[in-house]
Coordinates of C-alpha atoms in Angstrom, one line a residue:
M211 CA -29.2 45.3 19.8
P212 CA -28.2 45.6 16.1
D213 CA -28.6 42.7 13.7
I214 CA -25.4 40.6 13.4
I215 CA -26.4 37.8 11.0
H216 CA -25.9 38.6 7.3
L217 CA -25.5 36.7 4.0
L218 CA -21.9 36.0 2.9
P219 CA -20.8 37.5 -0.4
D220 CA -20.9 35.1 -3.3
F221 CA -17.1 35.1 -3.8
L222 CA -16.5 34.3 -0.1
A223 CA -19.2 31.6 0.0
N224 CA -17.6 30.0 -3.1
Q225 CA -14.2 30.0 -1.5
I226 CA -15.6 28.3 1.5
A227 CA -17.3 25.7 -0.7
A228 CA -14.1 25.2 -2.6
G229 CA -12.4 24.0 0.5
E230 CA -14.5 20.8 0.4
V231 CA -14.6 20.3 -3.4
V232 CA -11.2 21.5 -4.5
Q233 CA -8.5 20.2 -2.1
R234 CA -5.6 19.9 -4.6
P235 CA -5.0 19.9 -8.4
A236 CA -6.2 16.2 -8.5
S237 CA -9.6 17.4 -7.3
V238 CA -9.8 19.7 -10.4
V239 CA -8.8 16.9 -12.6
K240 CA -11.5 14.7 -11.3
E241 CA -14.3 17.2 -11.6
L242 CA -13.3 18.3 -15.2
L243 CA -12.9 14.7 -16.4
E244 CA -16.3 13.7 -15.0
N245 CA -17.9 16.8 -16.7
A246 CA -16.4 15.7 -20.0
I247 CA -17.8 12.2 -19.5
D248 CA -21.3 13.6 -18.7
A249 CA -21.0 15.7 -21.9
Q250 CA -20.9 12.5 -23.9
A251 CA -17.4 13.0 -25.2
N252 CA -15.6 10.0 -26.8
S253 CA -12.2 11.7 -26.8
I254 CA -10.7 13.5 -23.8
Q255 CA -7.3 15.1 -23.5
L256 CA -5.8 16.1 -20.1
I257 CA -2.9 18.6 -20.1
I258 CA -0.9 19.2 -16.9
K259 CA 1.9 21.7 -16.1
E260 CA 3.9 21.7 -12.9
A261 CA 1.7 18.9 -11.4
G262 CA -1.4 21.0 -11.9
K263 CA -0.2 24.0 -9.9
Q264 CA 0.3 26.1 -13.1
L265 CA -2.2 24.5 -15.4
V266 CA -4.9 21.8 -15.5
Q267 CA -6.6 21.7 -18.9
V268 CA -9.2 19.2 -20.2
V269 CA -10.3 19.2 -23.8
D270 CA -13.2 17.1 -25.0
N271 CA -15.4 16.7 -28.1
G272 CA -18.7 16.5 -26.2
V273 CA -21.9 18.3 -26.8
G274 CA -20.6 21.7 -25.8
M275 CA -22.5 24.6 -24.2
S276 CA -24.5 27.5 -25.4
E277 CA -23.5 31.1 -24.4
T278 CA -26.1 31.1 -21.6
D279 CA -25.0 27.7 -20.3
A280 CA -21.4 28.7 -20.4
R281 CA -22.2 31.6 -18.1
M282 CA -24.5 29.6 -15.8
C283 CA -22.0 26.8 -15.2
F284 CA -20.0 29.0 -12.9
E285 CA -23.0 29.8 -10.6
R286 CA -23.4 27.8 -7.4
H287 CA -25.9 25.0 -7.5
A288 CA -26.4 25.3 -11.2
T289 CA -26.6 21.9 -13.0
S290 CA -28.2 20.2 -15.9
K291 CA -28.1 16.8 -14.2
I292 CA -31.1 17.0 -11.9
S293 CA -34.2 19.1 -11.4
T294 CA -36.5 17.3 -8.9
T295 CA -36.1 15.5 -5.6
E296 CA -36.9 12.2 -7.4
D297 CA -33.9 12.7 -9.7
L298 CA -31.6 12.6 -6.7
F299 CA -32.5 8.9 -6.3
R300 CA -32.0 8.0 -10.0
I301 CA -28.6 9.5 -10.6
R302 CA -26.7 8.1 -13.6
T303 CA -24.4 11.0 -14.3
M304 CA -21.0 11.6 -12.6
G305 CA -21.8 15.1 -11.3
F306 CA -25.1 16.5 -10.0
R307 CA -24.5 19.0 -7.2
G308 CA -23.6 22.0 -9.4
E309 CA -20.7 23.0 -7.1
A310 CA -17.6 22.1 -9.0
M311 CA -17.2 24.9 -11.6
A312 CA -18.3 27.6 -9.1
S313 CA -15.7 26.3 -6.6
I314 CA -12.9 26.0 -9.2
G315 CA -13.7 29.5 -10.5
A316 CA -13.4 30.9 -7.0
V317 CA -9.8 29.8 -6.4
A318 CA -8.2 29.9 -9.9
Q319 CA -8.0 31.7 -13.2
V320 CA -10.2 29.8 -15.6
E321 CA -10.5 30.1 -19.4
L322 CA -13.5 28.3 -20.9
K323 CA -13.9 27.7 -24.7
T324 CA -17.0 25.9 -25.8
K325 CA -19.2 25.3 -28.9
P326 CA -22.3 23.2 -29.2
R327 CA -22.5 20.7 -32.0
G328 CA -23.8 22.2 -35.2
A329 CA -23.4 25.8 -34.0
E330 CA -21.7 28.4 -36.1
A331 CA -19.7 30.1 -33.3
G332 CA -18.7 29.3 -29.8
T333 CA -18.0 31.2 -26.6
R334 CA -14.9 32.2 -24.8
M335 CA -14.9 33.2 -21.1
L336 CA -12.4 34.3 -18.5
V337 CA -13.2 33.9 -14.8
E338 CA -11.0 35.0 -11.9
G339 CA -12.0 34.6 -8.3
S340 CA -15.7 34.1 -9.1
A341 CA -15.7 37.3 -11.2
V342 CA -16.4 37.0 -15.0
V343 CA -13.6 39.1 -16.6
L344 CA -14.5 38.4 -20.2
Q345 CA -17.2 36.7 -22.3
E346 CA -17.2 36.9 -26.1
P347 CA -18.0 34.9 -29.2
A348 CA -15.1 32.9 -30.5
A349 CA -14.1 30.5 -33.3
V350 CA -13.5 27.3 -31.4
P351 CA -13.9 23.6 -32.2
E352 CA -17.0 21.7 -31.2
G353 CA -16.8 20.5 -27.6
T354 CA -15.4 22.2 -24.5
S355 CA -11.9 23.2 -23.4
I356 CA -11.4 24.3 -19.8
A357 CA -8.0 25.6 -18.6
V358 CA -7.6 26.1 -14.9
K359 CA -4.5 28.3 -14.3
N360 CA -2.6 29.2 -11.1
L361 CA -4.7 27.2 -8.6
F362 CA -5.2 28.9 -5.2
Y363 CA -3.6 32.1 -6.5
N364 CA -5.9 34.2 -4.3
V365 CA -5.7 31.8 -1.3
P366 CA -1.9 31.6 -0.6
A367 CA -2.4 29.7 2.6
R368 CA -4.0 26.8 0.7
R369 CA -1.3 26.9 -2.0
N370 CA 1.4 26.6 0.6
F371 CA -0.2 23.4 1.9
L372 CA 0.3 21.7 -1.5
K373 CA 2.9 18.9 -1.6
T374 CA 5.8 18.5 -4.0
N375 CA 5.2 18.1 -7.7
A376 CA 5.8 14.4 -7.5
V377 CA 3.3 13.9 -4.8
E378 CA 0.6 16.0 -6.5
M379 CA 1.3 14.2 -9.8
R380 CA 0.7 10.9 -8.1
H381 CA -2.8 12.0 -7.0
I382 CA -3.5 13.3 -10.5
L383 CA -2.5 9.9 -12.0
D384 CA -4.8 8.1 -9.5
E385 CA -7.8 10.2 -10.6
F386 CA -6.9 9.9 -14.3
Q387 CA -6.6 6.1 -14.2
R388 CA -9.9 5.7 -12.3
V389 CA -11.9 7.6 -14.9
A390 CA -10.0 5.9 -17.8
L391 CA -10.8 2.4 -16.3
A392 CA -14.4 3.3 -15.8
Y393 CA -14.9 4.3 -19.5
P394 CA -12.7 2.1 -21.7
E395 CA -14.9 3.1 -24.7
V396 CA -13.6 6.7 -24.5
A397 CA -10.1 7.6 -25.7
F398 CA -7.9 9.4 -23.2
S399 CA -4.5 11.0 -23.3
L400 CA -2.4 12.7 -20.6
H401 CA 0.4 15.1 -21.1
H402 CA 2.6 16.5 -18.3
N403 CA 5.0 19.3 -19.0
E404 CA 4.5 18.6 -22.8
I405 CA 5.5 15.0 -22.3
E406 CA 3.0 12.3 -23.3
V407 CA 2.4 10.0 -20.3
F408 CA -0.6 8.1 -21.5
N409 CA -2.3 7.7 -24.9
L410 CA -5.2 5.3 -24.5
P411 CA -7.4 4.6 -27.6
A412 CA -11.0 3.4 -27.1
A413 CA -10.8 -0.3 -26.4
K414 CA -12.2 -3.2 -24.4
L415 CA -11.8 -3.2 -20.6
S416 CA -9.0 -5.8 -20.7
Q417 CA -7.1 -3.7 -23.3
R418 CA -7.6 -0.6 -21.2
I419 CA -6.1 -2.4 -18.1
V420 CA -3.1 -3.4 -20.1
G421 CA -2.7 0.1 -21.5
I422 CA -2.7 1.7 -18.1
F423 CA -0.6 -0.8 -16.2
S424 CA 1.6 -2.9 -18.5
S425 CA 1.5 -5.7 -21.0
N426 CA 2.5 -8.1 -18.2
Y427 CA -1.1 -8.0 -17.0
K428 CA -2.3 -10.0 -20.1
E429 CA -1.5 -13.3 -18.4
Q430 CA -2.4 -12.2 -14.9
M431 CA -6.1 -11.5 -15.3
A432 CA -9.2 -13.8 -14.9
Y433 CA -12.6 -12.6 -16.1
C434 CA -15.3 -12.3 -13.4
E435 CA -19.0 -12.0 -14.1
E436 CA -22.2 -12.7 -12.1
D437 CA -25.8 -11.5 -13.0
T438 CA -28.3 -12.1 -10.2
G439 CA -31.1 -9.8 -11.2
F440 CA -30.5 -7.7 -8.1
L441 CA -27.1 -6.5 -9.4
V442 CA -24.5 -7.4 -12.0
V443 CA -20.8 -7.9 -11.1
R444 CA -18.3 -7.9 -13.9
G445 CA -14.6 -7.2 -14.4
Y446 CA -11.2 -8.8 -13.9
I447 CA -9.4 -10.2 -10.9
G448 CA -5.7 -11.0 -10.7
K449 CA -4.3 -14.5 -10.3
P450 CA -3.0 -15.1 -6.7
E451 CA 0.6 -15.8 -7.8
H452 CA 0.8 -12.2 -9.1
A453 CA -0.5 -10.5 -5.9
K454 CA 1.7 -7.7 -4.6
K455 CA 2.7 -6.3 -1.3
T456 CA 1.5 -2.9 -2.5
R457 CA -2.1 -1.7 -2.5
G458 CA -3.4 0.7 -5.1
E459 CA -4.4 -1.8 -7.8
Q460 CA -7.9 -2.5 -6.3
F461 CA -10.8 -0.8 -8.0
F462 CA -14.5 -0.9 -7.4
F463 CA -16.9 1.0 -9.6
V464 CA -20.6 1.2 -8.8
N465 CA -22.6 2.3 -11.9
N466 CA -19.3 3.3 -13.4
R467 CA -18.4 5.6 -10.4
F468 CA -15.2 4.8 -8.5
V469 CA -15.9 4.1 -4.8
K470 CA -13.8 3.3 -1.8
S471 CA -15.3 0.5 0.3
G472 CA -13.5 -1.5 2.9
Y473 CA -16.6 -3.6 3.2
L474 CA -16.5 -4.7 -0.5
N475 CA -12.7 -5.1 -0.4
H476 CA -13.2 -7.6 2.5
A477 CA -15.6 -9.6 0.3
V478 CA -12.9 -10.0 -2.3
M479 CA -10.1 -10.7 0.2
T480 CA -12.2 -13.5 1.9
A481 CA -12.7 -15.1 -1.5
F482 CA -8.9 -15.2 -1.9
E483 CA -8.5 -16.6 1.6
G484 CA -5.9 -19.4 1.6
L485 CA -4.5 -18.5 -1.8
L486 CA -2.5 -15.4 -0.9
P487 CA 0.7 -15.0 1.2
K488 CA 0.5 -12.9 4.3
E489 CA 0.0 -9.1 3.6
N490 CA -0.3 -9.6 -0.2
H491 CA -3.0 -7.8 -2.1
P492 CA -4.7 -9.1 -5.3
F493 CA -5.3 -7.0 -8.4
Y494 CA -9.0 -6.4 -9.3
V495 CA -11.1 -4.1 -11.4
L496 CA -14.8 -4.9 -10.6
F497 CA -17.9 -3.1 -11.8
I498 CA -21.2 -3.3 -9.9
E499 CA -24.3 -2.3 -11.8
I500 CA -27.3 -1.8 -9.5
D501 CA -30.6 0.2 -9.5
P502 CA -29.6 3.8 -8.5
E503 CA -32.6 3.9 -6.2
K504 CA -30.9 1.2 -4.0
I505 CA -27.8 3.2 -3.3
D506 CA -27.0 6.7 -1.9
I507 CA -24.0 8.4 -3.4
N508 CA -24.8 11.8 -1.8
V509 CA -22.7 10.9 1.3
H510 CA -19.4 12.9 0.8
P511 CA -18.4 15.9 -1.4
T512 CA -15.9 13.7 -3.3
K513 CA -18.7 11.1 -4.1
T514 CA -16.2 8.3 -3.4
E515 CA -18.3 6.9 -0.5
I516 CA -21.5 5.1 -1.1
K517 CA -24.3 3.4 1.0
F518 CA -26.2 0.3 -0.2
E519 CA -29.8 -0.4 0.8
D520 CA -28.9 -4.1 1.3
E521 CA -25.2 -4.3 2.1
K522 CA -25.2 -7.9 3.1
T523 CA -26.6 -9.1 -0.2
V524 CA -24.1 -7.0 -2.2
Y525 CA -21.3 -8.5 -0.1
A526 CA -22.5 -12.1 -0.6
I527 CA -22.8 -11.6 -4.4
V528 CA -19.4 -10.0 -4.8
H529 CA -17.8 -12.7 -2.7
A530 CA -19.5 -15.5 -4.7
A531 CA -18.6 -13.9 -8.0
V532 CA -14.9 -13.7 -7.2
K533 CA -15.0 -17.2 -5.7
K534 CA -16.6 -18.5 -8.9
A535 CA -14.0 -16.8 -11.1
L536 CA -11.2 -18.4 -9.1
G537 CA -12.8 -21.8 -9.5
T538 CA -13.6 -21.4 -13.2
Y539 CA -10.0 -20.7 -14.2
N540 CA -8.7 -23.4 -11.9
I541 CA -6.9 -20.9 -9.7
A542 CA -8.3 -22.3 -6.5
P543 CA -6.5 -25.5 -5.3
S544 CA -8.4 -28.7 -5.6
L545 CA -7.9 -32.3 -4.4
D546 CA -7.1 -35.1 -6.9
F547 CA -8.5 -38.3 -5.4
E548 CA -7.4 -40.5 -8.3
G549 CA -3.7 -39.5 -8.3
D550 CA -0.9 -41.4 -6.5
V551 CA -0.3 -40.1 -3.1
N552 CA 3.2 -40.6 -1.8
F553 CA 3.6 -40.1 1.9
A554 CA 6.9 -39.3 3.4
P555 CA 8.4 -42.2 5.5
L556 CA 7.8 -42.0 9.2
Q557 CA 10.8 -40.8 11.1
P558 CA 12.2 -43.1 13.8
I559 CA 11.3 -42.1 17.4
R560 CA 14.1 -40.5 19.3
V561 CA 14.4 -40.8 23.1
Q562 CA 16.5 -38.8 25.5
G563 CA 19.4 -41.1 25.6
G564 CA 20.3 -40.0 22.1
F565 CA 19.8 -43.4 20.4
N566 CA 16.8 -45.1 18.8
E567 CA 14.9 -47.4 21.1
F568 CA 13.7 -49.3 18.1
D569 CA 17.2 -50.0 16.7
T570 CA 17.1 -53.2 18.7
D571 CA 15.6 -55.0 15.7
S572 CA 15.8 -58.8 15.6
K573 CA 18.5 -58.6 12.9
F574 CA 20.8 -56.8 15.3
G575 CA 20.2 -59.3 18.1
S576 CA 22.7 -61.8 19.4
G577 CA 21.4 -64.5 17.0
G578 CA 20.4 -62.3 14.2
S579 CA 22.2 -61.4 11.0
T580 CA 22.5 -58.2 8.9
S581 CA 22.1 -57.6 5.2
F582 CA 25.3 -55.5 5.3
P583 CA 28.4 -57.6 4.7
G584 CA 31.1 -57.1 7.4
F585 CA 28.7 -55.3 9.7
T586 CA 29.5 -55.9 13.4
P587 CA 26.6 -55.4 15.8
P588 CA 27.6 -52.8 18.5
A589 CA 28.2 -54.1 22.0
S590 CA 26.1 -52.7 24.8
N591 CA 29.0 -50.9 26.3
T592 CA 29.7 -49.2 23.0
R593 CA 26.1 -48.0 22.8
R594 CA 26.4 -46.5 26.3
A595 CA 29.6 -44.8 25.4
T596 CA 27.9 -43.4 22.3
S597 CA 25.0 -42.1 24.3
K598 CA 27.3 -40.4 26.8
G599 CA 29.2 -38.7 24.0
W600 CA 26.1 -37.6 22.2
E601 CA 25.7 -34.6 24.5
Q602 CA 29.2 -33.4 23.4
L603 CA 27.7 -32.5 20.0
Y604 CA 25.8 -29.7 21.6
E605 CA 28.8 -28.2 23.4
P606 CA 29.4 -24.6 22.4
M607 CA 31.8 -24.4 19.5
R608 CA 33.1 -21.0 20.4
E609 CA 33.6 -19.0 23.6
Q610 CA 30.8 -16.7 24.4
Q611 CA 31.2 -13.3 22.8
E612 CA 32.3 -10.4 24.9
Q613 CA 29.4 -9.6 27.3
V614 CA 26.9 -6.9 26.4
T615 CA 27.7 -3.4 27.6
S616 CA 25.6 -0.3 27.3
A617 CA 26.8 2.5 25.0
T618 CA 27.3 5.9 26.8
S619 CA 25.2 7.6 24.2
G620 CA 22.3 5.3 24.8
M621 CA 22.4 5.5 28.6
D622 CA 21.7 9.2 28.6
L623 CA 18.3 8.5 27.2
L624 CA 17.3 5.5 29.4
D625 CA 15.4 6.0 32.6
D626 CA 16.9 5.3 36.0
T627 CA 15.9 1.7 36.0
F628 CA 17.6 1.0 32.7
A629 CA 20.6 3.0 33.6
A630 CA 21.0 1.1 36.9
D631 CA 20.7 -2.3 35.2
S632 CA 23.0 -1.5 32.3
S633 CA 26.1 -2.0 34.5
A634 CA 24.9 -5.5 35.3
M635 CA 25.1 -6.5 31.6
A636 CA 28.8 -7.0 32.1
S637 CA 28.1 -10.2 34.1
A638 CA 28.3 -13.5 32.3
N639 CA 24.6 -13.9 31.8
K640 CA 23.6 -15.5 28.6
A641 CA 20.4 -14.4 26.7
I642 CA 17.7 -17.0 26.2
Q643 CA 15.3 -17.0 23.3
I644 CA 11.6 -17.6 23.9
H645 CA 9.3 -18.7 21.0
Q646 CA 11.7 -17.1 18.5
K647 CA 10.2 -13.7 19.5
Y648 CA 11.7 -12.6 22.9
L649 CA 15.1 -12.6 24.6
L650 CA 15.4 -13.0 28.3
V651 CA 18.5 -11.5 29.9
Q652 CA 19.4 -11.6 33.6
V653 CA 20.3 -8.2 35.1
K654 CA 21.2 -7.1 38.6
S655 CA 17.7 -6.0 39.7
G656 CA 15.8 -8.8 38.0
M657 CA 15.1 -9.8 34.4
M658 CA 15.1 -7.9 31.1
I659 CA 12.7 -9.0 28.3
I660 CA 13.6 -7.8 24.8
D661 CA 11.2 -7.9 21.9
Q662 CA 13.4 -9.3 19.1
Q663 CA 11.6 -7.7 16.2
A664 CA 11.3 -4.3 17.9
A665 CA 15.0 -4.4 18.8
Q666 CA 15.9 -5.2 15.2
E667 CA 13.7 -2.3 13.9
R668 CA 15.4 0.2 16.2
I669 CA 18.9 -1.1 15.2
L670 CA 18.1 -1.1 11.4
Y671 CA 16.4 2.3 11.6
E672 CA 19.5 4.1 13.1
K673 CA 21.7 2.3 10.6
Y674 CA 19.7 3.4 7.6
V675 CA 19.3 7.0 8.9
N676 CA 23.1 7.1 9.1
S677 CA 23.5 5.6 5.6
L678 CA 21.0 8.1 4.1
N679 CA 22.6 11.1 5.9
K680 CA 26.1 10.2 5.0
K681 CA 25.2 8.6 1.6
T682 CA 27.3 5.5 2.5
G683 CA 25.0 2.7 1.6
A684 CA 26.8 -0.2 0.1
S685 CA 25.3 -2.5 -2.6
Q686 CA 25.4 -6.1 -3.6
V687 CA 24.8 -6.6 -7.3
L688 CA 22.2 -9.2 -8.2
L689 CA 23.3 -12.1 -10.3
F690 CA 20.1 -11.9 -12.2
P691 CA 18.5 -8.5 -12.5
Q692 CA 14.8 -8.4 -11.8
T693 CA 12.0 -6.4 -13.5
V694 CA 9.5 -4.9 -11.1
D695 CA 6.1 -3.5 -12.3
F696 CA 4.4 -0.8 -10.3
S697 CA 1.1 1.0 -10.6
P698 CA 1.4 4.4 -12.3
S699 CA 1.3 6.3 -9.0
D700 CA 3.8 4.0 -7.3
A701 CA 6.1 4.2 -10.3
V702 CA 6.2 8.0 -9.9
L703 CA 6.9 7.6 -6.2
V704 CA 9.9 5.2 -6.9
K705 CA 11.4 7.7 -9.4
E706 CA 10.9 10.5 -6.9
L707 CA 12.8 8.6 -4.3
A708 CA 15.5 7.4 -6.7
A709 CA 18.3 9.3 -5.0
E710 CA 17.3 8.1 -1.5
F711 CA 17.1 4.5 -2.7
K712 CA 20.6 4.8 -4.2
D713 CA 22.0 6.2 -0.9
M714 CA 20.5 3.3 0.9
G715 CA 22.1 0.7 -1.4
F716 CA 19.5 0.0 -4.1
Q717 CA 20.5 0.0 -7.7
F718 CA 17.8 0.2 -10.4
E719 CA 17.2 1.8 -13.8
D720 CA 14.1 2.9 -15.6
F721 CA 12.8 0.3 -18.1
G722 CA 10.1 2.5 -19.5
G723 CA 6.5 2.9 -18.5
N724 CA 5.9 1.8 -14.9
T725 CA 8.7 -0.8 -14.9
I726 CA 12.2 -0.7 -13.4
I727 CA 15.1 -3.1 -13.6
L728 CA 16.4 -3.9 -10.1
N729 CA 20.2 -4.5 -10.3
G730 CA 21.3 -4.3 -6.7
I731 CA 20.1 -4.2 -3.1
P732 CA 21.7 -3.1 0.2
A733 CA 24.8 -5.2 1.0
D734 CA 23.5 -6.4 4.4
V735 CA 20.1 -7.5 3.1
H736 CA 19.7 -11.2 2.4
A737 CA 19.3 -11.8 -1.3
A738 CA 15.9 -13.4 -1.5
N739 CA 12.6 -12.1 -2.9
E740 CA 14.2 -8.7 -3.8
K741 CA 11.1 -7.8 -5.9
E742 CA 8.8 -8.4 -2.9
L743 CA 11.1 -6.4 -0.6
L744 CA 10.9 -3.3 -2.9
E745 CA 7.1 -3.6 -3.1
E746 CA 6.9 -3.9 0.7
L747 CA 9.1 -0.9 1.1
V748 CA 7.0 1.3 -1.2
E749 CA 3.8 0.1 0.6
Q750 CA 5.2 0.9 4.1
Y751 CA 6.4 4.3 2.8
K752 CA 2.9 5.2 1.7
N753 CA 1.4 3.9 5.0
N754 CA 3.8 6.2 6.9
S755 CA 2.9 9.1 4.6
A756 CA -0.8 8.7 5.3
T757 CA -0.4 8.8 9.1
L758 CA 2.8 10.9 9.8
K759 CA 4.4 14.0 8.4
L760 CA 8.0 12.9 7.8
D761 CA 10.7 14.0 5.4
K762 CA 11.6 11.5 2.7
R763 CA 14.8 10.2 4.3
E764 CA 13.1 9.7 7.7
N765 CA 10.2 8.0 6.1
L766 CA 12.3 5.7 4.0
A767 CA 14.5 4.7 6.9
R768 CA 11.5 3.8 9.0
A769 CA 9.9 1.9 6.2
M770 CA 13.1 -0.1 5.5
A771 CA 13.6 -1.0 9.2
K772 CA 9.9 -2.0 9.6
R773 CA 9.9 -4.3 6.6
L774 CA 13.3 -6.0 7.3
S775 CA 12.7 -6.5 11.0
S776 CA 9.5 -8.4 10.2
R777 CA 11.6 -11.0 8.4
T778 CA 14.1 -11.6 11.2
L779 CA 12.0 -13.8 13.5
A780 CA 14.1 -17.0 13.6
R781 CA 16.0 -19.1 16.0
M782 CA 19.2 -17.4 17.0
S783 CA 22.5 -18.7 18.2
D784 CA 24.1 -17.4 21.5
L785 CA 26.4 -15.3 19.5
E786 CA 23.6 -13.7 17.5
M787 CA 21.5 -13.0 20.6
N788 CA 24.3 -11.4 22.5
S789 CA 25.2 -9.4 19.3
L790 CA 21.6 -8.2 19.1
V791 CA 21.6 -7.0 22.7
D792 CA 25.0 -5.3 22.2
K793 CA 23.8 -3.4 19.1
L794 CA 20.5 -2.4 20.8
F795 CA 22.3 -0.7 23.6
A796 CA 24.6 1.0 21.2
C797 CA 21.6 2.8 19.7
L798 CA 20.8 6.4 20.6
V799 CA 17.3 5.5 21.8
P800 CA 17.5 1.8 22.7
N801 CA 14.3 1.4 24.6
Y802 CA 11.8 2.4 21.8
T803 CA 11.2 1.8 18.1
P804 CA 10.9 4.8 15.8
G805 CA 7.1 4.4 16.1
G806 CA 7.2 4.5 19.9
Q807 CA 6.8 0.8 20.7
K808 CA 8.8 -0.5 23.6
T809 CA 11.8 -2.7 22.7
L810 CA 12.5 -3.9 26.2
V811 CA 10.9 -4.1 29.6
I812 CA 12.5 -5.0 33.0
M813 CA 10.8 -7.1 35.7
E814 CA 12.1 -6.3 39.1
L815 CA 13.1 -9.1 41.4
S816 CA 10.3 -7.9 43.8
Q817 CA 7.8 -8.4 40.9
L818 CA 8.9 -11.9 40.4
H819 CA 8.6 -12.6 44.1
D820 CA 5.1 -11.3 44.1
L821 CA 4.2 -13.7 41.3
F822 CA 5.0 -16.5 43.6
L823 CA 3.6 -14.8 46.7
K824 CA 7.1 -14.8 48.3
G825 CA 6.6 -11.3 49.7
S826 CA 4.0 -12.4 52.2

């Protein structure tokens, strides 16, 4: 039998490795920025063209590389960061595996210009598909410039999987701001298609935060610091009143390396417990400094996951540090035992008869007097008449709306049970609301139970899909326009969806930076907390994008329906309940939400009998 196992060629092995390290242009940005930091640069320039698909270039003034180092950096597992096994447990640098440059060179056309400090001449190299095309001496400034052109030019399948320029640029902005926040002492700049997006001079952490997000953050931050000997926690947290519906402004850095940790995020969120409205997320930028031997960062190729030797202790210290900061700045509520406490007067007790049993005070008795001149105590028969007439106040003011009928378009998609019961909706059965969440409607075969929120979501979804497709969304102009601040990546997303927002009925204009001015909202949306609604909508859109592959209009319609339906749980009048049922059965798919959740169920009469053992 011939031998069948053989070594892969270097160019093929590098392309396979690139699949883990280089997933999109943002991956290249991350690796190049981290290399510039490790090169001790204090000024770093990032240049992007076509969201990184055409060009990603990083220019730094670091220590530079010799001619030999310039050639070696494109070899697999070639690194200057570690040399022994012990070094792996004392990592302080951003990179250490020696895979990034080899992976990038395997799937792009790379031009490297570098010169060590104090050297007379530098080196220029061209690498294409892992092959060194050119290496020559060159007159270049001190430091290193790496230009990555035409990413995935030799792997067309990978290039086809890249998203739109706006999506890819959002990921690049995420990586840029993470590195910029981690190293405020380093000057950063970002240019996209020859337009300056960021120009961040070296500064303190608070100034860097303001430079990346906006000047509004000056008054929103509280300093947080705790030194326990085991680890140090420092950074800034946002005040609860400035929390947003959108995520994305929560940053954890361990030894200046950005990490994603739901465990640590939970420690912060529990510290804010009782201070935040539901589904709101606080801003925080927190740095943890800990002995490198007590953590393991060699968990994932992107190095954004981390393992702690003692997770519970880290959790407790982070929680305590945030709690202390909230208390230090008087953000957490406290009780004032010396102040006057004014209790609301007790309400009189009402009984079923409609009158107050305790109105028979002595001053209203037969021998009593009243302090109101000319007041005549009511006779007993008058009181009885009043109690009889009291129920009339609850008589319906209008005739019940025309009974619910099922739309023909909707019935085609219902199963046999729903189709059979739809004809029974013509009977004069009134819907009943239960716990402000469910509607009960009698049908011929039994009882229909409708989830109020799910039904609203289906109705709103089909309405907004229609508005987006026909571009017929009407607007109501706000009396007082509102400014809304977003994170850099969210701001890009909002601008990308500007046309769809307009078709839906939103009106806003760019205010510069990451801020917009909201001038109008859809006409049928209740005018309250407009800023919060837009933040919720952006967050829901991102959540949908993370789990589903939808086009922009479909995603936006789903997001809008989801967020608005969650606000509609309230007591409904008979007219509103019947209208909801009517609109639900006018939908194309009345029995499911866009996400597949049931909007209604039917309990057969036989099922009800079984509950009471009437079938035996």
